Amino acid sequence: MSRRDIITLPDPLLRQVSKPVATVDASVRRLWDDMVETMYAAPGIGLAAVQVGEPRRLLVIDLAKEGEDKKPLFVANPEIFWESEQVSEYEEGCLSIPDFYEMVSRPSEVKLRFLDRQGAAQELHATGLLATCLQHEIDHLNGILFIDHISRLKRERVVKKFAKAQKLGKL
Ligand code: NI
């Protein structure tokens, strides 16, 4: 396992749509292992492959709290096929947009299909923080960032800030 660099705003790769994986093979599992190591080191609770520069439809999530046993969820080719009408608000952040947090509303519950670490098809009914986190990470696979769900004014402000920081060579 090795830790990877996380790309940040305004890297154009963050806007790219990731490609499905054909099979869950050793190379996919190696990438997942790199992703969890990178996510734990950051630290964060979710990471999409595109954030380490690999636009493939892969993500990892671990909602275990500090001191709890790690419980990584490995997800390939996720597809949400149902979402609740009820919405929940959580304060979100993103490892690709460091030090910026905003409240985001999303469906409270989602059902999805995906391939697990063994390549087996799974269905999951996610609620609470897991539902929010899955939607945030699946957005990444479609080139969507959580700042796309906040007001235009706030989004333009943060985009400008990161563009300026990049120009000044601070990122
Ligand atoms: Ni993110």
CSV table of N, CA and C and ligand atoms in Angstrom, one decimal:
chain,number,residue,atom,x,y,z
A,1,MET,N,0.9,-1.2,0.0
A,1,MET,CA,0.0,0.0,0.0
A,1,MET,C,0.9,1.2,0.0
A,2,SER,N,0.4,2.2,-0.7
A,2,SER,CA,1.2,3.5,-0.6
A,2,SER,C,0.2,4.7,-0.7
A,3,ARG,N,0.6,5.7,0.0
A,3,ARG,CA,-0.2,6.9,0.0
A,3,ARG,C,0.0,7.7,-1.3
A,4,ARG,N,-1.2,8.2,-1.8
A,4,ARG,CA,-1.1,9.0,-3.0
A,4,ARG,C,-1.4,10.4,-2.7
A,5,ASP,N,-1.0,11.3,-3.7
A,5,ASP,CA,-1.4,12.7,-3.6
A,5,ASP,C,-2.8,12.9,-3.9
A,6,ILE,N,-3.5,13.8,-3.2
A,6,ILE,CA,-4.9,14.1,-3.5
A,6,ILE,C,-5.0,15.4,-4.3
A,7,ILE,N,-5.6,15.3,-5.4
A,7,ILE,CA,-5.8,16.5,-6.3
A,7,ILE,C,-6.8,17.4,-5.6
A,8,THR,N,-6.6,18.7,-5.9
A,8,THR,CA,-7.5,19.7,-5.3
A,8,THR,C,-8.0,20.7,-6.3
A,9,LEU,N,-9.1,21.4,-6.0
A,9,LEU,CA,-9.6,22.4,-6.8
A,9,LEU,C,-8.5,23.4,-7.1
A,10,PRO,N,-8.3,23.9,-8.4
A,10,PRO,CA,-9.2,23.7,-9.5
A,10,PRO,C,-8.7,22.7,-10.5
A,11,ASP,N,-8.1,21.6,-10.1
A,11,ASP,CA,-7.7,20.6,-11.0
A,11,ASP,C,-8.8,20.1,-11.9
A,12,PRO,N,-8.7,20.2,-13.2
A,12,PRO,CA,-9.8,19.9,-14.1
A,12,PRO,C,-10.2,18.4,-14.1
A,13,LEU,N,-9.3,17.6,-13.6
A,13,LEU,CA,-9.7,16.1,-13.5
A,13,LEU,C,-10.9,15.9,-12.6
A,14,LEU,N,-11.1,16.8,-11.6
A,14,LEU,CA,-12.2,16.7,-10.7
A,14,LEU,C,-13.5,16.9,-11.4
A,15,ARG,N,-13.5,17.4,-12.6
A,15,ARG,CA,-14.7,17.6,-13.4
A,15,ARG,C,-15.0,16.5,-14.4
A,16,GLN,N,-14.0,15.6,-14.5
A,16,GLN,CA,-14.1,14.5,-15.5
A,16,GLN,C,-15.1,13.4,-14.9
A,17,VAL,N,-15.8,12.8,-15.9
A,17,VAL,CA,-16.7,11.6,-15.5
A,17,VAL,C,-15.8,10.4,-15.5
A,18,SER,N,-15.8,9.6,-14.4
A,18,SER,CA,-15.0,8.4,-14.3
A,18,SER,C,-15.6,7.2,-15.0
A,19,LYS,N,-14.7,6.3,-15.5
A,19,LYS,CA,-15.1,5.2,-16.3
A,19,LYS,C,-15.3,4.0,-15.4
A,20,PRO,N,-16.4,3.1,-15.7
A,20,PRO,CA,-16.6,1.9,-14.9
A,20,PRO,C,-15.4,1.0,-15.0
A,21,VAL,N,-15.2,0.2,-14.0
A,21,VAL,CA,-14.2,-0.9,-14.1
A,21,VAL,C,-14.8,-2.1,-14.7
A,22,ALA,N,-14.0,-2.8,-15.6
A,22,ALA,CA,-14.6,-4.0,-16.2
A,22,ALA,C,-14.7,-5.1,-15.3
A,23,THR,N,-13.7,-5.3,-14.4
A,23,THR,CA,-13.7,-6.4,-13.4
A,23,THR,C,-13.0,-5.9,-12.2
A,24,VAL,N,-13.4,-6.4,-11.0
A,24,VAL,CA,-12.6,-6.1,-9.8
A,24,VAL,C,-11.5,-7.1,-9.7
A,25,ASP,N,-10.3,-6.6,-10.1
A,25,ASP,CA,-9.1,-7.5,-10.2
A,25,ASP,C,-8.1,-7.0,-9.2
A,26,ALA,N,-6.9,-7.6,-9.3
A,26,ALA,CA,-5.8,-7.2,-8.3
A,26,ALA,C,-5.5,-5.8,-8.4
A,27,SER,N,-5.5,-5.2,-9.6
A,27,SER,CA,-5.1,-3.8,-9.8
A,27,SER,C,-6.1,-2.9,-9.1
A,28,VAL,N,-7.4,-3.3,-9.2
A,28,VAL,CA,-8.5,-2.5,-8.5
A,28,VAL,C,-8.3,-2.6,-7.0
A,29,ARG,N,-8.0,-3.8,-6.5
A,29,ARG,CA,-7.8,-3.9,-5.1
A,29,ARG,C,-6.6,-3.2,-4.6
A,30,ARG,N,-5.5,-3.1,-5.4
A,30,ARG,CA,-4.3,-2.3,-5.0
A,30,ARG,C,-4.7,-0.9,-4.9
A,31,LEU,N,-5.4,-0.4,-5.9
A,31,LEU,CA,-5.8,1.0,-5.9
A,31,LEU,C,-6.7,1.3,-4.7
A,32,TRP,N,-7.6,0.4,-4.4
A,32,TRP,CA,-8.5,0.6,-3.2
A,32,TRP,C,-7.6,0.7,-1.9
A,33,ASP,N,-6.6,-0.2,-1.9
A,33,ASP,CA,-5.7,-0.1,-0.7
A,33,ASP,C,-5.0,1.2,-0.6
A,34,ASP,N,-4.5,1.7,-1.7
A,34,ASP,CA,-3.8,3.0,-1.7
A,34,ASP,C,-4.8,4.1,-1.3
A,35,MET,N,-6.0,3.9,-1.8
A,35,MET,CA,-7.1,5.0,-1.4
A,35,MET,C,-7.4,5.0,0.1
A,36,VAL,N,-7.5,3.8,0.7
A,36,VAL,CA,-7.9,3.8,2.1
A,36,VAL,C,-6.7,4.4,2.9
A,37,GLU,N,-5.5,4.0,2.5
A,37,GLU,CA,-4.3,4.5,3.3
A,37,GLU,C,-4.3,6.1,3.1
A,38,THR,N,-4.5,6.5,1.9
A,38,THR,CA,-4.5,8.0,1.7
A,38,THR,C,-5.6,8.7,2.5
A,39,MET,N,-6.8,8.0,2.5
A,39,MET,CA,-8.0,8.6,3.2
A,39,MET,C,-7.7,8.6,4.7
A,40,TYR,N,-7.2,7.5,5.3
A,40,TYR,CA,-6.9,7.5,6.7
A,40,TYR,C,-5.9,8.5,7.1
A,41,ALA,N,-4.9,8.7,6.3
A,41,ALA,CA,-3.8,9.7,6.6
A,41,ALA,C,-4.3,11.1,6.5
A,42,ALA,N,-5.3,11.4,5.7
A,42,ALA,CA,-5.7,12.8,5.4
A,42,ALA,C,-6.0,13.6,6.7
A,43,PRO,N,-6.9,13.2,7.6
A,43,PRO,CA,-7.8,12.1,7.5
A,43,PRO,C,-9.2,12.5,6.9
A,44,GLY,N,-9.9,11.5,6.4
A,44,GLY,CA,-11.2,11.7,5.8
A,44,GLY,C,-12.1,10.5,6.0
A,45,ILE,N,-13.3,10.6,5.6
A,45,ILE,CA,-14.3,9.5,5.8
A,45,ILE,C,-14.7,8.9,4.4
A,46,GLY,N,-14.3,9.5,3.3
A,46,GLY,CA,-14.6,9.0,2.0
A,46,GLY,C,-13.6,9.5,1.0
A,47,LEU,N,-13.4,8.7,-0.1
A,47,LEU,CA,-12.5,9.1,-1.1
A,47,LEU,C,-12.9,8.4,-2.4
A,48,ALA,N,-12.9,9.2,-3.5
A,48,ALA,CA,-13.2,8.6,-4.8
A,48,ALA,C,-11.8,8.5,-5.6
A,49,ALA,N,-11.7,7.5,-6.5
A,49,ALA,CA,-10.4,7.2,-7.1
A,49,ALA,C,-9.9,8.5,-7.9
A,50,VAL,N,-10.9,9.2,-8.5
A,50,VAL,CA,-10.5,10.4,-9.3
A,50,VAL,C,-9.7,11.4,-8.4
A,51,GLN,N,-9.9,11.4,-7.1
A,51,GLN,CA,-9.2,12.3,-6.3
A,51,GLN,C,-7.8,12.0,-6.1
A,52,VAL,N,-7.4,10.7,-6.4
A,52,VAL,CA,-6.0,10.4,-6.5
A,52,VAL,C,-5.5,10.3,-7.9
A,53,GLY,N,-6.3,10.9,-8.8
A,53,GLY,CA,-5.8,11.0,-10.2
A,53,GLY,C,-6.2,9.8,-11.1
A,54,GLU,N,-7.1,8.9,-10.6
A,54,GLU,CA,-7.5,7.7,-11.4
A,54,GLU,C,-9.0,7.8,-11.6
A,55,PRO,N,-9.4,8.3,-12.8
A,55,PRO,CA,-10.9,8.5,-13.1
A,55,PRO,C,-11.6,7.1,-13.4
A,56,ARG,N,-11.6,6.3,-12.4
A,56,ARG,CA,-12.4,5.0,-12.5
A,56,ARG,C,-13.4,5.0,-11.4
A,57,ARG,N,-14.5,4.3,-11.6
A,57,ARG,CA,-15.7,4.4,-10.8
A,57,ARG,C,-15.5,3.5,-9.5
A,58,LEU,N,-14.6,4.0,-8.6
A,58,LEU,CA,-14.2,3.3,-7.4
A,58,LEU,C,-14.2,4.3,-6.3
A,59,LEU,N,-14.7,3.8,-5.1
A,59,LEU,CA,-14.6,4.7,-3.9
A,59,LEU,C,-14.4,3.9,-2.7
A,60,VAL,N,-14.0,4.5,-1.6
A,60,VAL,CA,-13.9,3.9,-0.3
A,60,VAL,C,-14.5,4.9,0.7
A,61,ILE,N,-15.1,4.2,1.7
A,61,ILE,CA,-15.7,5.0,2.8
A,61,ILE,C,-15.4,4.3,4.1
A,62,ASP,N,-15.1,5.0,5.1
A,62,ASP,CA,-15.0,4.4,6.5
A,62,ASP,C,-15.5,5.4,7.5
A,63,LEU,N,-16.7,5.1,8.1
A,63,LEU,CA,-17.3,6.0,9.1
A,63,LEU,C,-16.9,5.7,10.5
A,64,ALA,N,-16.0,4.7,10.7
A,64,ALA,CA,-15.5,4.4,12.1
A,64,ALA,C,-15.0,5.6,12.8
A,65,LYS,N,-15.3,5.8,14.0
A,65,LYS,CA,-14.8,6.9,14.8
A,65,LYS,C,-13.5,6.6,15.3
A,66,GLU,N,-12.8,7.7,15.7
A,66,GLU,CA,-11.5,7.5,16.3
A,66,GLU,C,-11.5,6.5,17.5
A,67,GLY,N,-10.6,5.6,17.5
A,67,GLY,CA,-10.6,4.6,18.6
A,67,GLY,C,-11.4,3.3,18.2
A,68,GLU,N,-12.3,3.4,17.3
A,68,GLU,CA,-13.1,2.3,16.8
A,68,GLU,C,-12.3,1.5,15.8
A,69,ASP,N,-12.6,0.2,15.6
A,69,ASP,CA,-11.9,-0.6,14.6
A,69,ASP,C,-12.3,-0.1,13.2
A,70,LYS,N,-11.3,0.0,12.4
A,70,LYS,CA,-11.5,0.4,11.0
A,70,LYS,C,-12.4,-0.5,10.3
A,71,LYS,N,-13.3,0.1,9.5
A,71,LYS,CA,-14.3,-0.8,8.8
A,71,LYS,C,-14.5,-0.2,7.4
A,72,PRO,N,-13.5,-0.4,6.5
A,72,PRO,CA,-13.6,0.2,5.2
A,72,PRO,C,-14.7,-0.4,4.3
A,73,LEU,N,-15.4,0.4,3.6
A,73,LEU,CA,-16.4,-0.1,2.6
A,73,LEU,C,-15.8,0.2,1.2
A,74,PHE,N,-15.6,-0.9,0.4
A,74,PHE,CA,-15.0,-0.8,-0.9
A,74,PHE,C,-16.2,-0.9,-1.9
A,75,VAL,N,-16.3,0.1,-2.8
A,75,VAL,CA,-17.4,0.2,-3.7
A,75,VAL,C,-16.9,0.4,-5.1
A,76,ALA,N,-17.3,-0.4,-6.1
A,76,ALA,CA,-17.0,-0.3,-7.5
A,76,ALA,C,-18.3,-0.1,-8.3
A,77,ASN,N,-18.3,0.7,-9.3
A,77,ASN,CA,-19.4,0.9,-10.2
A,77,ASN,C,-20.8,1.1,-9.5
A,78,PRO,N,-20.8,2.0,-8.5
A,78,PRO,CA,-22.1,2.2,-7.8
A,78,PRO,C,-23.2,2.8,-8.7
A,79,GLU,N,-24.4,2.4,-8.4
A,79,GLU,CA,-25.6,3.0,-9.1
A,79,GLU,C,-26.7,3.2,-8.1
A,80,ILE,N,-27.1,4.4,-7.9
A,80,ILE,CA,-28.2,4.7,-7.0
A,80,ILE,C,-29.5,4.4,-7.8
A,81,PHE,N,-30.4,3.5,-7.3
A,81,PHE,CA,-31.6,3.2,-8.0
A,81,PHE,C,-32.9,3.7,-7.3
A,82,TRP,N,-32.7,4.2,-6.1
A,82,TRP,CA,-33.8,4.8,-5.4
A,82,TRP,C,-33.3,5.8,-4.4
A,83,GLU,N,-34.0,6.9,-4.2
A,83,GLU,CA,-33.6,7.9,-3.2
A,83,GLU,C,-34.9,8.4,-2.5
A,84,SER,N,-34.8,8.7,-1.2
A,84,SER,CA,-36.0,9.1,-0.5
A,84,SER,C,-36.4,10.5,-0.8
A,85,GLU,N,-37.7,10.8,-0.7
A,85,GLU,CA,-38.1,12.2,-0.9
A,85,GLU,C,-37.6,13.1,0.3
A,86,GLN,N,-37.6,12.4,1.4
A,86,GLN,CA,-37.1,13.2,2.6
A,86,GLN,C,-35.6,13.5,2.5
A,87,VAL,N,-35.3,14.7,2.9
A,87,VAL,CA,-33.9,15.1,2.7
A,87,VAL,C,-33.3,15.4,4.1
A,88,SER,N,-32.0,15.3,4.2
A,88,SER,CA,-31.2,15.6,5.4
A,88,SER,C,-30.2,16.6,5.1
A,89,GLU,N,-29.8,17.4,6.1
A,89,GLU,CA,-28.7,18.4,5.9
A,89,GLU,C,-27.5,17.9,6.8
A,90,TYR,N,-26.4,17.9,6.2
A,90,TYR,CA,-25.1,17.7,6.9
A,90,TYR,C,-24.1,18.7,6.5
A,91,GLU,N,-23.2,19.1,7.4
A,91,GLU,CA,-22.1,19.9,7.0
A,91,GLU,C,-21.1,19.1,6.3
A,92,GLU,N,-20.8,19.4,5.0
A,92,GLU,CA,-19.9,18.6,4.2
A,92,GLU,C,-18.6,19.3,4.0
A,93,GLY,N,-17.5,18.5,3.8
A,93,GLY,CA,-16.2,19.0,3.4
A,93,GLY,C,-15.7,18.0,2.4
A,94,CYS,N,-14.5,18.3,1.8
A,94,CYS,CA,-14.0,17.4,0.8
A,94,CYS,C,-12.5,17.5,0.8
A,95,LEU,N,-11.8,16.4,0.7
A,95,LEU,CA,-10.3,16.4,0.8
A,95,LEU,C,-9.8,17.2,-0.4
A,96,SER,N,-10.6,17.3,-1.5
A,96,SER,CA,-10.1,18.1,-2.7
A,96,SER,C,-10.4,19.6,-2.6
A,97,ILE,N,-11.1,20.0,-1.5
A,97,ILE,CA,-11.4,21.4,-1.3
A,97,ILE,C,-11.1,21.7,0.2
A,98,PRO,N,-9.8,21.6,0.6
A,98,PRO,CA,-9.4,21.6,2.0
A,98,PRO,C,-9.9,22.9,2.7
A,99,ASP,N,-10.3,22.6,4.0
A,99,ASP,CA,-10.6,23.7,4.9
A,99,ASP,C,-11.9,24.5,4.5
A,100,PHE,N,-12.8,23.9,3.8
A,100,PHE,CA,-14.0,24.6,3.4
A,100,PHE,C,-15.2,23.6,3.7
A,101,TYR,N,-16.1,24.1,4.5
A,101,TYR,CA,-17.3,23.3,4.9
A,101,TYR,C,-18.6,24.1,4.7
A,102,GLU,N,-19.6,23.4,4.3
A,102,GLU,CA,-20.9,24.0,4.1
A,102,GLU,C,-22.0,23.0,4.3
A,103,MET,N,-23.2,23.5,4.7
A,103,MET,CA,-24.3,22.6,4.9
A,103,MET,C,-24.9,22.2,3.5
A,104,VAL,N,-25.2,20.9,3.3
A,104,VAL,CA,-25.7,20.5,2.0
A,104,VAL,C,-26.9,19.6,2.3
A,105,SER,N,-28.0,19.8,1.5
A,105,SER,CA,-29.2,18.9,1.6
A,105,SER,C,-29.1,17.9,0.6
A,106,ARG,N,-29.4,16.6,1.0
A,106,ARG,CA,-29.5,15.5,0.0
A,106,ARG,C,-30.6,14.6,0.5
A,107,PRO,N,-31.0,13.7,-0.4
A,107,PRO,CA,-32.0,12.6,0.1
A,107,PRO,C,-31.4,11.9,1.4
A,108,SER,N,-32.3,11.7,2.3
A,108,SER,CA,-31.8,11.1,3.6
A,108,SER,C,-31.4,9.6,3.4
A,109,GLU,N,-32.1,8.9,2.5
A,109,GLU,CA,-31.8,7.5,2.3
A,109,GLU,C,-31.7,7.2,0.8
A,110,VAL,N,-30.8,6.3,0.5
A,110,VAL,CA,-30.6,5.9,-0.9
A,110,VAL,C,-30.4,4.4,-0.9
A,111,LYS,N,-30.8,3.8,-2.1
A,111,LYS,CA,-30.5,2.4,-2.3
A,111,LYS,C,-29.6,2.3,-3.5
A,112,LEU,N,-28.6,1.5,-3.4
A,112,LEU,CA,-27.6,1.4,-4.5
A,112,LEU,C,-27.2,0.0,-4.8
A,113,ARG,N,-26.7,-0.2,-6.0
A,113,ARG,CA,-26.1,-1.5,-6.4
A,113,ARG,C,-24.6,-1.2,-6.7
A,114,PHE,N,-23.8,-2.1,-6.3
A,114,PHE,CA,-22.4,-1.9,-6.6
A,114,PHE,C,-21.6,-3.3,-6.6
A,115,LEU,N,-20.4,-3.3,-6.9
A,115,LEU,CA,-19.6,-4.5,-6.8
A,115,LEU,C,-18.7,-4.3,-5.6
A,116,ASP,N,-18.6,-5.4,-4.8
A,116,ASP,CA,-17.8,-5.3,-3.6
A,116,ASP,C,-16.3,-5.7,-3.9
A,117,ARG,N,-15.5,-5.9,-2.9
A,117,ARG,CA,-14.1,-6.2,-3.0
A,117,ARG,C,-13.8,-7.5,-3.7
A,118,GLN,N,-14.8,-8.4,-3.6
A,118,GLN,CA,-14.6,-9.7,-4.3
A,118,GLN,C,-15.2,-9.7,-5.7
A,119,GLY,N,-15.8,-8.5,-6.1
A,119,GLY,CA,-16.4,-8.4,-7.4
A,119,GLY,C,-17.8,-8.9,-7.4
A,120,ALA,N,-18.4,-9.2,-6.2
A,120,ALA,CA,-19.8,-9.7,-6.2
A,120,ALA,C,-20.8,-8.5,-6.2
A,121,ALA,N,-21.9,-8.7,-6.8
A,121,ALA,CA,-22.9,-7.6,-6.9
A,121,ALA,C,-23.6,-7.5,-5.5
A,122,GLN,N,-23.7,-6.3,-5.0
A,122,GLN,CA,-24.4,-6.1,-3.7
A,122,GLN,C,-25.4,-5.0,-3.8
A,123,GLU,N,-26.4,-5.1,-2.9
A,123,GLU,CA,-27.4,-4.0,-2.8
A,123,GLU,C,-27.3,-3.4,-1.4
A,124,LEU,N,-27.4,-2.1,-1.3
A,124,LEU,CA,-27.3,-1.5,0.0
A,124,LEU,C,-28.4,-0.4,0.2
A,125,HIS,N,-29.0,-0.4,1.4
A,125,HIS,CA,-30.0,0.6,1.7
A,125,HIS,C,-29.3,1.5,2.8
A,126,ALA,N,-28.8,2.6,2.3
A,126,ALA,CA,-28.0,3.5,3.2
A,126,ALA,C,-28.9,4.6,3.8
A,127,THR,N,-28.6,4.9,5.1
A,127,THR,CA,-29.3,6.0,5.8
A,127,THR,C,-28.3,6.9,6.5
A,128,GLY,N,-28.7,8.0,7.0
A,128,GLY,CA,-27.8,8.8,7.9
A,128,GLY,C,-26.6,9.3,7.1
A,129,LEU,N,-25.5,9.4,7.9
A,129,LEU,CA,-24.2,9.9,7.3
A,129,LEU,C,-23.7,9.0,6.2
A,130,LEU,N,-24.0,7.7,6.2
A,130,LEU,CA,-23.5,6.8,5.1
A,130,LEU,C,-24.2,7.2,3.8
A,131,ALA,N,-25.5,7.5,3.9
A,131,ALA,CA,-26.3,7.9,2.7
A,131,ALA,C,-25.7,9.2,2.1
A,132,THR,N,-25.4,10.2,3.0
A,132,THR,CA,-24.8,11.4,2.5
A,132,THR,C,-23.4,11.2,1.9
A,133,CYS,N,-22.6,10.4,2.6
A,133,CYS,CA,-21.2,10.2,2.2
A,133,CYS,C,-21.2,9.5,0.8
A,134,LEU,N,-22.1,8.5,0.7
A,134,LEU,CA,-22.1,7.8,-0.6
A,134,LEU,C,-22.5,8.7,-1.7
A,135,GLN,N,-23.5,9.6,-1.5
A,135,GLN,CA,-23.9,10.5,-2.6
A,135,GLN,C,-22.8,11.5,-2.9
A,136,HIS,N,-22.1,11.9,-1.9
A,136,HIS,CA,-21.0,12.9,-2.1
A,136,HIS,C,-19.9,12.2,-3.0
A,137,GLU,N,-19.6,10.9,-2.6
A,137,GLU,CA,-18.5,10.2,-3.4
A,137,GLU,C,-19.0,9.8,-4.8
A,138,ILE,N,-20.2,9.4,-4.9
A,138,ILE,CA,-20.7,9.1,-6.3
A,138,ILE,C,-20.8,10.3,-7.1
A,139,ASP,N,-21.1,11.4,-6.6
A,139,ASP,CA,-21.0,12.7,-7.3
A,139,ASP,C,-19.6,12.9,-7.9
A,140,HIS,N,-18.6,12.6,-7.2
A,140,HIS,CA,-17.2,12.7,-7.7
A,140,HIS,C,-17.0,11.9,-9.0
A,141,LEU,N,-17.6,10.7,-9.0
A,141,LEU,CA,-17.5,9.9,-10.2
A,141,LEU,C,-18.1,10.5,-11.4
A,142,ASN,N,-19.0,11.4,-11.2
A,142,ASN,CA,-19.7,12.1,-12.3
A,142,ASN,C,-19.2,13.6,-12.5
A,143,GLY,N,-18.1,13.9,-11.9
A,143,GLY,CA,-17.5,15.2,-12.0
A,143,GLY,C,-18.2,16.3,-11.2
A,144,ILE,N,-19.0,15.9,-10.2
A,144,ILE,CA,-19.8,16.8,-9.4
A,144,ILE,C,-19.1,17.0,-8.1
A,145,LEU,N,-19.1,18.2,-7.6
A,145,LEU,CA,-18.5,18.5,-6.3
A,145,LEU,C,-19.5,19.0,-5.3
A,146,PHE,N,-19.3,18.9,-4.0
A,146,PHE,CA,-20.4,19.3,-3.1
A,146,PHE,C,-20.7,20.8,-3.2
A,147,ILE,N,-19.7,21.5,-3.6
A,147,ILE,CA,-20.0,23.0,-3.8
A,147,ILE,C,-21.0,23.3,-4.9
A,148,ASP,N,-21.3,22.3,-5.7
A,148,ASP,CA,-22.3,22.4,-6.7
A,148,ASP,C,-23.7,22.4,-6.1
A,149,HIS,N,-23.8,22.0,-4.9
A,149,HIS,CA,-25.1,21.9,-4.2
A,149,HIS,C,-25.3,23.1,-3.2
A,150,ILE,N,-24.4,24.1,-3.2
A,150,ILE,CA,-24.5,25.2,-2.3
A,150,ILE,C,-24.9,26.5,-3.2
A,151,SER,N,-25.1,27.6,-2.6
A,151,SER,CA,-25.5,28.8,-3.4
A,151,SER,C,-24.4,29.2,-4.3
A,152,ARG,N,-24.8,29.8,-5.4
A,152,ARG,CA,-23.8,30.2,-6.5
A,152,ARG,C,-22.8,31.2,-5.9
A,153,LEU,N,-23.3,32.1,-5.1
A,153,LEU,CA,-22.4,33.1,-4.5
A,153,LEU,C,-21.3,32.4,-3.7
A,154,LYS,N,-21.7,31.5,-2.8
A,154,LYS,CA,-20.7,30.8,-2.0
A,154,LYS,C,-19.7,30.0,-2.8
A,155,ARG,N,-20.3,29.3,-3.9
A,155,ARG,CA,-19.5,28.5,-4.7
A,155,ARG,C,-18.4,29.4,-5.5
A,156,GLU,N,-18.9,30.5,-6.0
A,156,GLU,CA,-18.0,31.3,-6.8
A,156,GLU,C,-16.9,31.9,-5.9
A,157,ARG,N,-17.2,32.1,-4.7
A,157,ARG,CA,-16.2,32.7,-3.7
A,157,ARG,C,-15.1,31.6,-3.5
A,158,VAL,N,-15.5,30.4,-3.2
A,158,VAL,CA,-14.5,29.3,-2.9
A,158,VAL,C,-13.7,29.0,-4.2
A,159,VAL,N,-14.4,28.9,-5.3
A,159,VAL,CA,-13.6,28.6,-6.6
A,159,VAL,C,-12.6,29.7,-6.8
A,160,LYS,N,-13.0,30.9,-6.6
A,160,LYS,CA,-12.0,32.0,-6.8
A,160,LYS,C,-10.8,31.9,-5.9
A,161,LYS,N,-11.2,31.6,-4.6
A,161,LYS,CA,-10.1,31.5,-3.6
A,161,LYS,C,-9.1,30.5,-4.0
A,162,PHE,N,-9.5,29.3,-4.4
A,162,PHE,CA,-8.6,28.2,-4.8
A,162,PHE,C,-7.9,28.5,-6.1
A,163,ALA,N,-8.5,29.2,-7.0
A,163,ALA,CA,-7.8,29.6,-8.3
A,163,ALA,C,-6.7,30.5,-8.0
A,164,LYS,N,-7.0,31.5,-7.1
A,164,LYS,CA,-6.0,32.5,-6.7
A,164,LYS,C,-4.8,31.8,-6.0
A,165,ALA,N,-5.1,30.9,-5.1
A,165,ALA,CA,-4.1,30.2,-4.3
A,165,ALA,C,-3.2,29.4,-5.2
A,166,GLN,N,-3.8,28.8,-6.3
A,166,GLN,CA,-3.0,28.0,-7.2
A,166,GLN,C,-2.1,28.9,-8.0
A,167,LYS,N,-2.6,30.1,-8.4
A,167,LYS,CA,-1.7,31.1,-9.1
A,167,LYS,C,-0.5,31.5,-8.3
A,168,LEU,N,-0.8,31.6,-7.0
A,168,LEU,CA,0.3,32.1,-6.1
A,168,LEU,C,1.2,30.9,-5.7
A,169,GLY,N,0.9,29.7,-6.2
A,169,GLY,CA,1.7,28.6,-5.9
A,169,GLY,C,1.6,28.1,-4.5
A,170,LYS,N,0.4,28.3,-3.9
A,170,LYS,CA,0.2,27.9,-2.5
A,170,LYS,C,-0.3,26.5,-2.4
A,171,LEU,N,-0.8,25.9,-3.5
A,171,LEU,CA,-1.4,24.6,-3.5
A,171,LEU,C,-0.5,23.6,-4.2
B,1,NI,NI,-15.2,14.9,-1.8
